[in-house]
Amino acid sequence: MMLGQIIVICVILSLLAVWGASWLWRHYSRVGRRLDRIISSLDAYDTTLRFPLTHDRRINKSLNRIADRLSELSRRAAERDCYYEAIISQIATGVLVIDSKNYVVFANERALTLLDRPAITNVTALGDRWKGLYDFILTATPGLSAQIDRFAVKTSSFSRQDGEPLMIVTLDDISLQLEAKSVDTWVEMSRVLTHEIMNGIAPVLSITDSLMMRYDGGEEYMLTGLRTVNEATEGLKNFVERYNRFTRVARPVPEEFDICSLVDRCIAMSETMTDSSLKFTVDRPIPHRHVYADIGQIQQVIMNLMKNAIEAGASTIGVSISFPADSNMASMVIENDGEPIPDDLQAHIFTPFFTTKTTGSGIGLSLSRRIMKENGGTLTLVSGSAVTRFLLSMPVA
């Protein structure tokens, strides 16, 4: 072969090698740029990017498959997030997610409702009203359980993908359980106390009666003293017997009745207890439904609350009735503008024998709460500041 031919062949091979290398470089550069475009689109949460199949058909088809799969994974993740968020928003447990700087990165609707806040951005926002909960969260570690105020509180930990530690705090309102436990405790304590008091009173009465009948001495002070002891003991016995009769709640006989009509009847009876200057207002639901409880016992509770309002010097008593769509319980608010209950006494008003009045036995509110419990409802003090407000709940028919 001639030297010139060899040189031509070498030049041609060199050109082919350069062209092949250039083609491969452009090819892989195009693939790299397309991968970068896919990644950039995903970074911008855009999963619609696709490549035409007019050229580089095989590679573009493979890239489109990758994009389709990533789009499907993104869609599933978004659906899963929406699903979990819907569950968390509907549960009866409040959920707070707090970062290491005490910022609240998530709070579900139930948590905002329980804490009476439209929004919570930092734990410090709880310090004014929920001091106990605020102190607990600041020092809490994951895995703790505690009862704080009216909440059962639990903590757990979670780490984000960037390594940021998060603490999850759950809140359950246990006020109804606490109220029921308090009622049961006081009922049992009252039963024991009245039993022991009666056991102690009986022999004293018997002895004083016997001594007064047999005493024939001339010391008048002895007979006067025995008579005083006898009368005081008899008075204590009568009080205990009246208390026993008053607090012995009969088993409810529930029936379906119109709660609005019952309220009207209670107002008519209450108006006879005071002068005509007392004003009653009633907010009636439209349409309203019937409730299912012992009508006589519910009337006793309503009348007791209205009587207390009148004795507190109220000029207006308001009654508001509602039937929440998401509940099988009817709600009734009875409020008055009479003398408010002092803040330091509000926690004790349902305690038997406790009263803020100069007269009275202090068993009306405790009995009313017990009646509501026996009828499957509740009785709570919502506010005791400028307006004294009681909330009653009872089953809907």
Coordinates of C-alpha atoms in Angstrom, one line a residue:
M1 CA 0.0 0.0 0.0
M2 CA 1.3 3.4 -0.9
L3 CA 2.3 5.8 1.9
G4 CA -0.2 8.3 0.5
Q5 CA -3.1 5.8 0.9
I6 CA -2.1 5.0 4.4
I7 CA -2.1 8.7 5.3
V8 CA -5.5 9.1 3.7
I9 CA -6.9 6.2 5.6
C10 CA -5.4 7.5 8.9
V11 CA -6.9 10.9 8.3
I12 CA -10.3 9.4 7.5
L13 CA -10.2 7.2 10.7
S14 CA -9.2 10.2 12.7
L15 CA -12.1 12.2 11.4
L16 CA -14.5 9.4 12.1
A17 CA -13.1 9.1 15.6
V18 CA -13.5 12.8 16.2
W19 CA -17.0 12.8 14.7
G20 CA -18.0 9.8 16.8
A21 CA -16.6 11.3 20.0
S22 CA -18.4 14.6 19.1
W23 CA -21.7 12.7 18.5
L24 CA -21.4 10.8 21.8
W25 CA -20.6 14.0 23.6
R26 CA -23.6 15.8 22.2
H27 CA -25.8 12.8 22.8
Y28 CA -24.9 12.4 26.4
S29 CA -25.0 16.2 26.9
R30 CA -28.6 16.2 25.6
V31 CA -29.5 13.3 28.0
G32 CA -27.8 15.1 30.9
R33 CA -29.7 18.3 30.1
R34 CA -33.0 16.4 29.9
L35 CA -32.3 14.8 33.3
D36 CA -31.5 18.2 34.7
R37 CA -34.8 19.5 33.3
I38 CA -36.7 16.7 34.9
I39 CA -35.0 17.3 38.3
S40 CA -35.6 21.0 38.1
S41 CA -39.3 20.4 37.3
L42 CA -39.6 18.1 40.3
D43 CA -37.9 20.7 42.5
A44 CA -40.6 23.1 41.3
Y45 CA -43.3 20.5 42.0
D46 CA -44.0 20.4 38.2
T47 CA -44.6 16.8 37.1
T48 CA -46.0 17.6 33.6
L49 CA -42.7 17.7 31.7
R50 CA -42.5 15.2 28.9
F51 CA -40.1 14.9 25.9
P52 CA -41.2 14.4 22.2
L53 CA -40.6 11.0 20.6
T54 CA -39.7 12.5 17.1
H55 CA -35.9 12.0 17.8
D56 CA -33.9 10.1 20.4
R57 CA -37.1 8.0 20.6
R58 CA -35.7 5.3 22.8
I59 CA -34.0 7.6 25.3
N60 CA -36.9 10.1 25.4
K61 CA -39.4 7.3 26.0
S62 CA -37.3 6.0 28.9
L63 CA -37.0 9.5 30.4
N64 CA -40.8 10.0 30.0
R65 CA -41.3 6.7 31.8
I66 CA -39.1 8.0 34.7
A67 CA -41.1 11.2 34.7
D68 CA -44.4 9.3 34.7
R69 CA -43.3 7.1 37.6
L70 CA -42.0 10.1 39.6
S71 CA -45.3 11.9 38.9
E72 CA -47.3 8.9 40.2
L73 CA -45.1 8.7 43.3
S74 CA -45.6 12.4 43.9
R75 CA -49.4 12.1 43.4
R76 CA -49.6 9.2 45.8
A77 CA -47.6 11.1 48.4
A78 CA -49.9 14.2 48.1
E79 CA -53.0 12.0 48.4
R80 CA -51.5 10.3 51.4
D81 CA -50.7 13.7 53.0
C82 CA -54.3 14.8 52.4
Y83 CA -55.6 11.6 53.8
Y84 CA -53.6 11.9 57.0
E85 CA -54.4 15.6 57.3
A86 CA -58.2 14.8 56.9
I87 CA -57.9 12.1 59.6
I88 CA -56.0 14.4 62.0
S89 CA -58.5 17.3 61.4
Q90 CA -61.5 15.0 62.3
I91 CA -60.2 13.2 65.4
A92 CA -61.3 14.2 68.8
T93 CA -57.7 14.5 70.0
G94 CA -55.8 17.8 69.7
V95 CA -52.4 17.5 68.0
L96 CA -49.5 20.0 68.2
V97 CA -46.2 19.5 66.4
I98 CA -43.4 21.6 67.9
D99 CA -39.9 22.2 66.7
S100 CA -36.7 22.6 68.7
K101 CA -37.3 26.4 68.9
N102 CA -40.8 26.0 70.4
Y103 CA -42.5 27.0 67.2
V104 CA -45.7 25.2 66.4
V105 CA -45.3 23.9 62.9
F106 CA -48.8 22.2 62.9
A107 CA -51.9 22.3 65.0
N108 CA -55.1 20.6 64.1
E109 CA -58.6 22.1 64.5
R110 CA -59.3 20.1 67.6
A111 CA -56.2 21.5 69.4
L112 CA -57.2 25.1 68.5
T113 CA -60.7 24.4 69.8
L114 CA -59.5 22.9 73.0
L115 CA -57.0 25.7 73.7
D116 CA -59.5 28.4 72.5
R117 CA -57.1 29.9 70.0
P118 CA -57.7 30.9 66.3
A119 CA -54.1 30.0 65.6
I120 CA -50.9 29.0 67.5
T121 CA -47.4 30.0 66.2
N122 CA -45.3 29.5 69.3
V123 CA -45.7 27.7 72.6
T124 CA -45.3 31.0 74.4
A125 CA -48.8 31.9 73.3
L126 CA -50.1 29.3 75.9
G127 CA -48.4 30.9 78.8
D128 CA -51.2 33.4 79.7
R129 CA -54.1 31.0 80.0
W130 CA -52.6 27.5 80.0
K131 CA -49.7 28.0 82.3
G132 CA -49.5 24.4 83.4
L133 CA -49.5 23.1 79.9
Y134 CA -47.0 25.7 78.8
D135 CA -44.5 24.8 81.6
F136 CA -45.0 21.1 80.8
I137 CA -44.2 21.5 77.1
L138 CA -41.1 23.6 77.7
T139 CA -39.5 20.8 79.9
A140 CA -41.2 17.7 78.3
T141 CA -39.3 14.9 76.8
P142 CA -40.7 12.3 74.3
G143 CA -42.7 9.5 75.9
L144 CA -44.3 11.4 78.8
S145 CA -47.9 11.2 79.9
A146 CA -49.6 13.6 82.3
Q147 CA -52.9 15.1 83.4
I148 CA -52.7 18.9 83.2
D149 CA -55.7 21.0 83.9
R150 CA -58.5 19.2 82.0
F151 CA -56.2 17.5 79.5
A152 CA -54.6 14.1 79.3
V153 CA -51.3 15.0 77.6
K154 CA -48.9 12.7 75.8
T155 CA -45.6 13.4 74.0
S156 CA -43.7 11.6 71.3
S157 CA -40.8 12.4 68.9
F158 CA -40.3 12.6 65.2
S159 CA -37.5 13.7 62.9
R160 CA -37.9 15.4 59.5
Q161 CA -35.8 14.4 56.5
D162 CA -33.4 17.3 57.2
G163 CA -32.8 15.9 60.7
E164 CA -34.8 18.6 62.5
P165 CA -36.3 17.0 65.7
L166 CA -40.0 17.5 66.3
M167 CA -42.1 16.8 69.3
I168 CA -45.7 15.7 68.9
V169 CA -48.0 16.7 71.8
T170 CA -51.5 15.2 71.9
L171 CA -54.3 16.6 74.0
D172 CA -57.5 14.8 75.1
D173 CA -60.3 16.6 77.0
I174 CA -61.1 14.5 80.0
S175 CA -63.3 17.1 81.8
L176 CA -66.4 14.9 81.4
Q177 CA -64.6 11.9 82.9
L178 CA -63.4 14.1 85.8
E179 CA -66.9 15.5 86.4
A180 CA -68.4 12.0 86.4
K181 CA -65.7 10.8 88.8
S182 CA -66.3 13.8 91.0
V183 CA -70.0 13.1 91.1
D184 CA -69.5 9.5 92.0
T185 CA -67.0 10.3 94.7
W186 CA -69.2 12.8 96.4
V187 CA -72.2 10.5 96.2
E188 CA -70.3 7.8 97.9
M189 CA -68.8 10.2 100.5
S190 CA -72.2 11.7 101.2
R191 CA -73.7 8.2 101.7
V192 CA -71.0 7.3 104.2
L193 CA -71.2 10.6 106.0
T194 CA -74.9 10.5 106.4
H195 CA -74.8 6.9 107.6
E196 CA -72.2 7.7 110.2
I197 CA -73.9 10.9 111.3
M198 CA -77.2 9.1 111.8
N199 CA -75.4 6.4 113.8
G200 CA -74.0 9.0 116.1
I201 CA -77.2 11.0 116.4
A202 CA -79.5 8.1 117.4
P203 CA -77.9 7.3 120.8
V204 CA -77.6 11.0 121.7
L205 CA -81.3 11.5 121.1
S206 CA -82.2 8.4 122.9
I207 CA -80.1 9.3 126.0
T208 CA -81.3 12.9 126.2
D209 CA -85.0 11.9 125.9
S210 CA -84.5 9.3 128.6
L211 CA -82.6 11.7 130.9
M212 CA -85.3 14.5 130.5
M213 CA -88.1 12.0 131.3
R214 CA -86.3 10.7 134.4
Y215 CA -84.8 13.9 135.7
D216 CA -86.7 15.2 138.8
G217 CA -84.0 17.5 140.2
G218 CA -84.5 21.2 140.9
E219 CA -81.6 22.5 138.8
E220 CA -83.4 24.1 135.9
Y221 CA -80.1 24.6 134.0
M222 CA -79.7 20.9 133.8
L223 CA -83.1 20.4 132.2
T224 CA -82.5 23.4 129.9
G225 CA -79.1 22.0 128.8
L226 CA -80.6 18.6 128.1
R227 CA -83.4 20.2 126.1
T228 CA -80.9 22.2 124.1
V229 CA -78.8 19.2 123.3
N230 CA -81.9 17.3 122.3
E231 CA -83.2 20.0 120.1
A232 CA -79.9 20.6 118.4
T233 CA -79.5 16.8 117.8
E234 CA -83.0 16.6 116.5
G235 CA -82.4 19.5 114.1
L236 CA -79.2 17.8 112.8
K237 CA -81.1 14.5 112.4
N238 CA -83.9 16.3 110.4
F239 CA -81.3 18.0 108.2
V240 CA -79.6 14.7 107.4
E241 CA -82.9 13.1 106.6
R242 CA -84.0 15.9 104.4
Y243 CA -80.6 15.8 102.6
N244 CA -80.9 12.1 102.1
R245 CA -84.4 12.5 100.6
F246 CA -83.2 15.5 98.5
T247 CA -80.1 13.9 97.1
R248 CA -81.6 10.4 96.5
V249 CA -82.0 10.7 92.7
A250 CA -84.6 8.4 91.4
R251 CA -83.8 6.3 88.3
P252 CA -84.7 8.6 85.4
V253 CA -87.7 7.7 83.3
P254 CA -86.7 9.2 79.9
E255 CA -89.2 10.3 77.4
E256 CA -89.3 12.3 74.2
F257 CA -90.3 15.9 74.9
D258 CA -90.1 19.5 73.4
I259 CA -87.3 21.2 75.4
C260 CA -88.5 24.7 74.2
S261 CA -91.9 24.1 75.7
L262 CA -90.3 23.0 79.0
V263 CA -88.2 26.2 79.1
D264 CA -91.3 28.3 78.6
R265 CA -93.0 26.5 81.5
C266 CA -89.9 27.0 83.7
I267 CA -89.9 30.7 82.8
A268 CA -93.6 31.1 83.7
M269 CA -93.0 29.5 87.1
S270 CA -89.8 31.6 87.7
E271 CA -91.7 34.8 87.0
T272 CA -93.9 34.1 90.0
M273 CA -90.8 34.0 92.2
T274 CA -89.8 37.7 91.7
D275 CA -91.1 41.0 90.5
S276 CA -92.0 41.9 86.9
S277 CA -88.7 43.8 86.2
L278 CA -86.9 40.5 85.6
K279 CA -86.4 39.9 81.9
F280 CA -86.1 36.6 80.2
T281 CA -84.7 36.0 76.7
V282 CA -84.9 32.7 74.7
D283 CA -83.0 31.8 71.6
R284 CA -84.8 29.0 69.9
P285 CA -83.3 26.8 67.2
I286 CA -85.2 26.6 63.9
P287 CA -86.1 23.9 63.3
H288 CA -85.8 22.3 66.7
R289 CA -85.8 18.7 67.7
H290 CA -87.0 16.9 70.8
V291 CA -84.7 15.6 73.6
Y292 CA -84.8 12.3 75.4
A293 CA -84.6 12.5 79.2
D294 CA -86.6 12.6 82.4
I295 CA -88.7 15.7 81.9
G296 CA -89.4 16.2 85.6
Q297 CA -85.7 15.9 86.5
I298 CA -84.6 18.3 83.7
Q299 CA -87.2 20.8 84.9
Q300 CA -85.8 20.5 88.4
V301 CA -82.3 21.4 87.1
I302 CA -83.5 24.4 85.0
M303 CA -85.6 25.8 87.8
N304 CA -82.7 25.5 90.2
L305 CA -80.4 27.5 87.9
M306 CA -83.1 30.1 87.4
K307 CA -83.7 30.3 91.1
N308 CA -80.0 30.8 91.8
A309 CA -79.9 33.6 89.1
I310 CA -82.8 35.4 90.8
E311 CA -81.2 35.1 94.2
A312 CA -78.0 36.5 92.7
G313 CA -79.9 39.7 91.8
A314 CA -80.1 39.1 88.0
S315 CA -82.1 41.5 85.9
T316 CA -81.9 39.4 82.8
I317 CA -81.8 35.6 82.4
G318 CA -81.0 34.3 78.9
V319 CA -81.6 30.8 77.6
S320 CA -80.1 29.6 74.3
I321 CA -80.9 26.2 72.9
S322 CA -79.1 24.5 70.0
F323 CA -78.9 21.1 68.2
P324 CA -75.3 20.8 66.8
A325 CA -75.4 19.0 63.5
D326 CA -72.3 16.9 64.3
S327 CA -73.6 15.7 67.7
N328 CA -76.4 13.6 69.1
M329 CA -76.6 15.9 72.1
A330 CA -78.7 19.0 72.6
S331 CA -77.0 22.1 74.2
M332 CA -78.7 24.6 76.4
V333 CA -76.9 27.7 77.8
I334 CA -78.5 29.5 80.8
E335 CA -76.8 32.8 81.7
N336 CA -77.6 35.7 83.9
D337 CA -76.1 39.1 84.8
G338 CA -76.5 38.7 88.5
E339 CA -73.7 38.9 91.0
P340 CA -70.8 36.9 89.5
I341 CA -69.1 33.9 91.0
P342 CA -65.6 34.8 92.2
D343 CA -62.8 33.3 90.2
D344 CA -61.4 31.5 93.2
L345 CA -64.7 29.8 94.0
Q346 CA -65.7 28.6 90.6
A347 CA -63.9 25.3 91.0
H348 CA -66.0 24.5 94.1
I349 CA -69.5 25.4 93.2
F350 CA -70.4 21.7 92.4
T351 CA -69.1 20.5 95.7
P352 CA -71.8 19.3 98.1
F353 CA -72.6 21.7 101.0
F354 CA -70.5 24.5 99.4
T355 CA -72.4 27.7 98.8
T356 CA -71.6 31.4 98.3
K357 CA -75.0 32.5 99.7
T358 CA -75.7 33.4 103.3
T359 CA -78.5 30.9 103.4
G360 CA -78.9 27.6 101.6
S361 CA -77.6 24.1 102.0
G362 CA -75.1 24.1 99.1
I363 CA -76.5 20.9 97.5
G364 CA -78.5 22.4 94.6
L365 CA -75.8 22.5 92.0
S366 CA -74.2 19.3 93.0
L367 CA -77.6 17.6 92.8
S368 CA -78.2 19.2 89.4
R369 CA -75.0 17.9 88.0
R370 CA -75.8 14.4 89.3
I371 CA -79.2 14.6 87.7
M372 CA -77.7 15.5 84.4
K373 CA -75.2 12.7 84.6
E374 CA -78.0 10.2 85.4
N375 CA -79.8 11.4 82.3
G376 CA -76.8 10.9 80.1
G377 CA -75.9 14.6 80.0
T378 CA -73.6 17.2 81.6
L379 CA -73.7 20.4 83.5
T380 CA -70.7 22.7 83.5
L381 CA -69.9 26.3 84.4
V382 CA -68.7 28.0 81.2
S383 CA -68.0 31.4 82.6
G384 CA -68.3 33.2 85.9
S385 CA -67.0 36.7 85.1
A386 CA -69.4 39.5 84.1
V387 CA -72.0 36.9 83.0
T388 CA -72.6 33.7 84.8
R389 CA -73.1 31.0 82.2
F390 CA -74.0 27.3 82.6
L391 CA -74.0 24.8 79.8
L392 CA -76.3 21.8 79.9
S393 CA -76.2 18.9 77.4
M394 CA -78.7 16.1 77.0
P395 CA -79.4 13.4 74.5
V396 CA -81.4 14.2 71.4
A397 CA -84.5 12.0 70.8

